[in-house]
Amino acid sequence: MIVHQRREKLKTTMEQSISVFHWAQRNAEHIVPLYCFDPGHYLGTANYNLPRTGPFRLRFLLDSIQDLRTSLIQRGSTLVVRRGRPQEVVGDLIKQLGSVSAVAFHEEVVPEDQQVERGVRDICSQMKVKVHTCWGSTLYHRDDLPFNHLSRLPDVYTQFRKAVETQGRVRPVLPTLDQLKPLPPGSGLDEGLIPSPEDLEQTDTVRDPRSAFPCSGGETQALARLQHYFWDTDAVATYKETRNGLIGLDYSTKCSPWLAIGCISPRYIYQQIKKYESERTANQSTYWVVFELLWRDYFKFVGAKYGDRLFDIKGLQDKSIPWKKDMNLFNAWKEGRTGVPFVDANMRELALTGFMSNRGRQNVASFLTKDLGLDWRMGAEWFHYLLVDHDVSSNYGNWLYSAGIGNDPRENRKFNMIKQGLDYDNNGDYVRHWIPELKGIRGGEVHAPWTLSSASLSHARVSLNDTYPSPIVMAPEWSRHTNKKPTGAGPSARGKTGPSHTPKQHKDRGIDFYFSKSKNF
């Protein structure tokens, strides 16, 4: 039997693929776990020809594949690795093995992935090999949703959340198999080398010591992260208070990269949350982790409901907006040289580490779509390229939401970059962390250097349009905050907790881009 999956998702990791392995253990004498490096993953994006897989996610993927192979070897199997179009790779293996009874894989929701799945189904049909599919990667199984059909999925997250919380159920996690059926004996099957980034004509990463996500891929590291965040530090018990932090590893769970690539399942995290609540404490913070897993589910099911409309310039609302496609503005945004320090710091963090905080993602998305008026797909495809935790449904669903053409749209929602900076980086530590040319400006004034006097800039060794750019755009609402001194009402960027460091919380703000009802904040 061949286990196969698509779009750089390791649905064959021990946790996420466990339903596939359980099925295979019951129905096959021998199992061939397979990971296929699809060359389509390394082509350009659909609209702006940006690379689909950046160096950080590729390194994370390669680490995860090596960890998976090690885990499978410990259980009496191994991971077969191939490069090529999945349907062709599967067809070649079926010919080589000669007696394949079935091919099994997890289903995906994105049309491009489904096209590859159809290709695998077609080749199996031609070769008279059965196909078995499983549903994975979501907290709530598709068949357990309290809607008769995905077409009835609510277009408002809160309606979805309340329905699944009151009428749905989370299936229990299946036990990890200690031993797996081996590869077919005497098949001469070569397990294949795990390629390097250079083999895939990609560049490798250099880890930046400032990264908020200095972690490696693989189930082993994912489980270690949960052990640390839940049981060693009890950080999960203050998650709701610290989740808007900007610097450091422990201001949030940081589980999203492992979830996105399939190294761990949301059901396992849910199980750990329930165990923690039973043995230690249950509070708003432990609930909020589940709340955000539900956002992730929601966007996955939205992707299943709307298909290619997730990528349409008019969005789910079929709304025509005269988006600009100014590459000079886009390049300034993606390179972190807009002249707006809070935006630039976040964009530089993304470019240098592949990671950006939830708070940062909300702001840079609002800035691109609302302040610059650029095509939201520019931002979505840049995130697609660089994010180590990129998930297709969540990324494009959130960008649609930010652009006001996705789920639960509210007219005129827009972030005030200066207010956000002062609220969540009130002393400017985060900005100076990523923009060293502004390190001479003390306190919150670093969020608006263009408002400082020539003497103050000279003292800080800052020369506008020389060492640091002037803003490429100015929003009128910024002036309400540029002359105010930080009050200490927001958190420090280092994620400290306590009354003077707790960020303002907004009702029902979830995993990526969530906005209050006020027009500018």
XYZ file of N, CA, C and O in Angstrom, residues 196 199 235 289 412:
20
model
N 18.308 18.138 -0.520
C 18.702 19.387 0.126
C 17.985 20.531 -0.574
O 17.432 20.359 -1.667
N 19.302 20.796 -3.992
C 18.785 19.783 -4.911
C 17.473 20.233 -5.544
O 17.167 19.873 -6.688
N 2.687 28.299 30.589
C 2.457 29.513 29.795
C 1.071 29.519 29.169
O 0.496 30.588 28.930
N -7.171 29.006 23.291
C -6.408 28.162 22.372
C -7.370 27.356 21.500
O -7.196 27.246 20.287
N -15.279 49.629 6.124
C -14.365 50.657 6.627
C -13.505 50.226 7.810
O -13.011 51.071 8.544
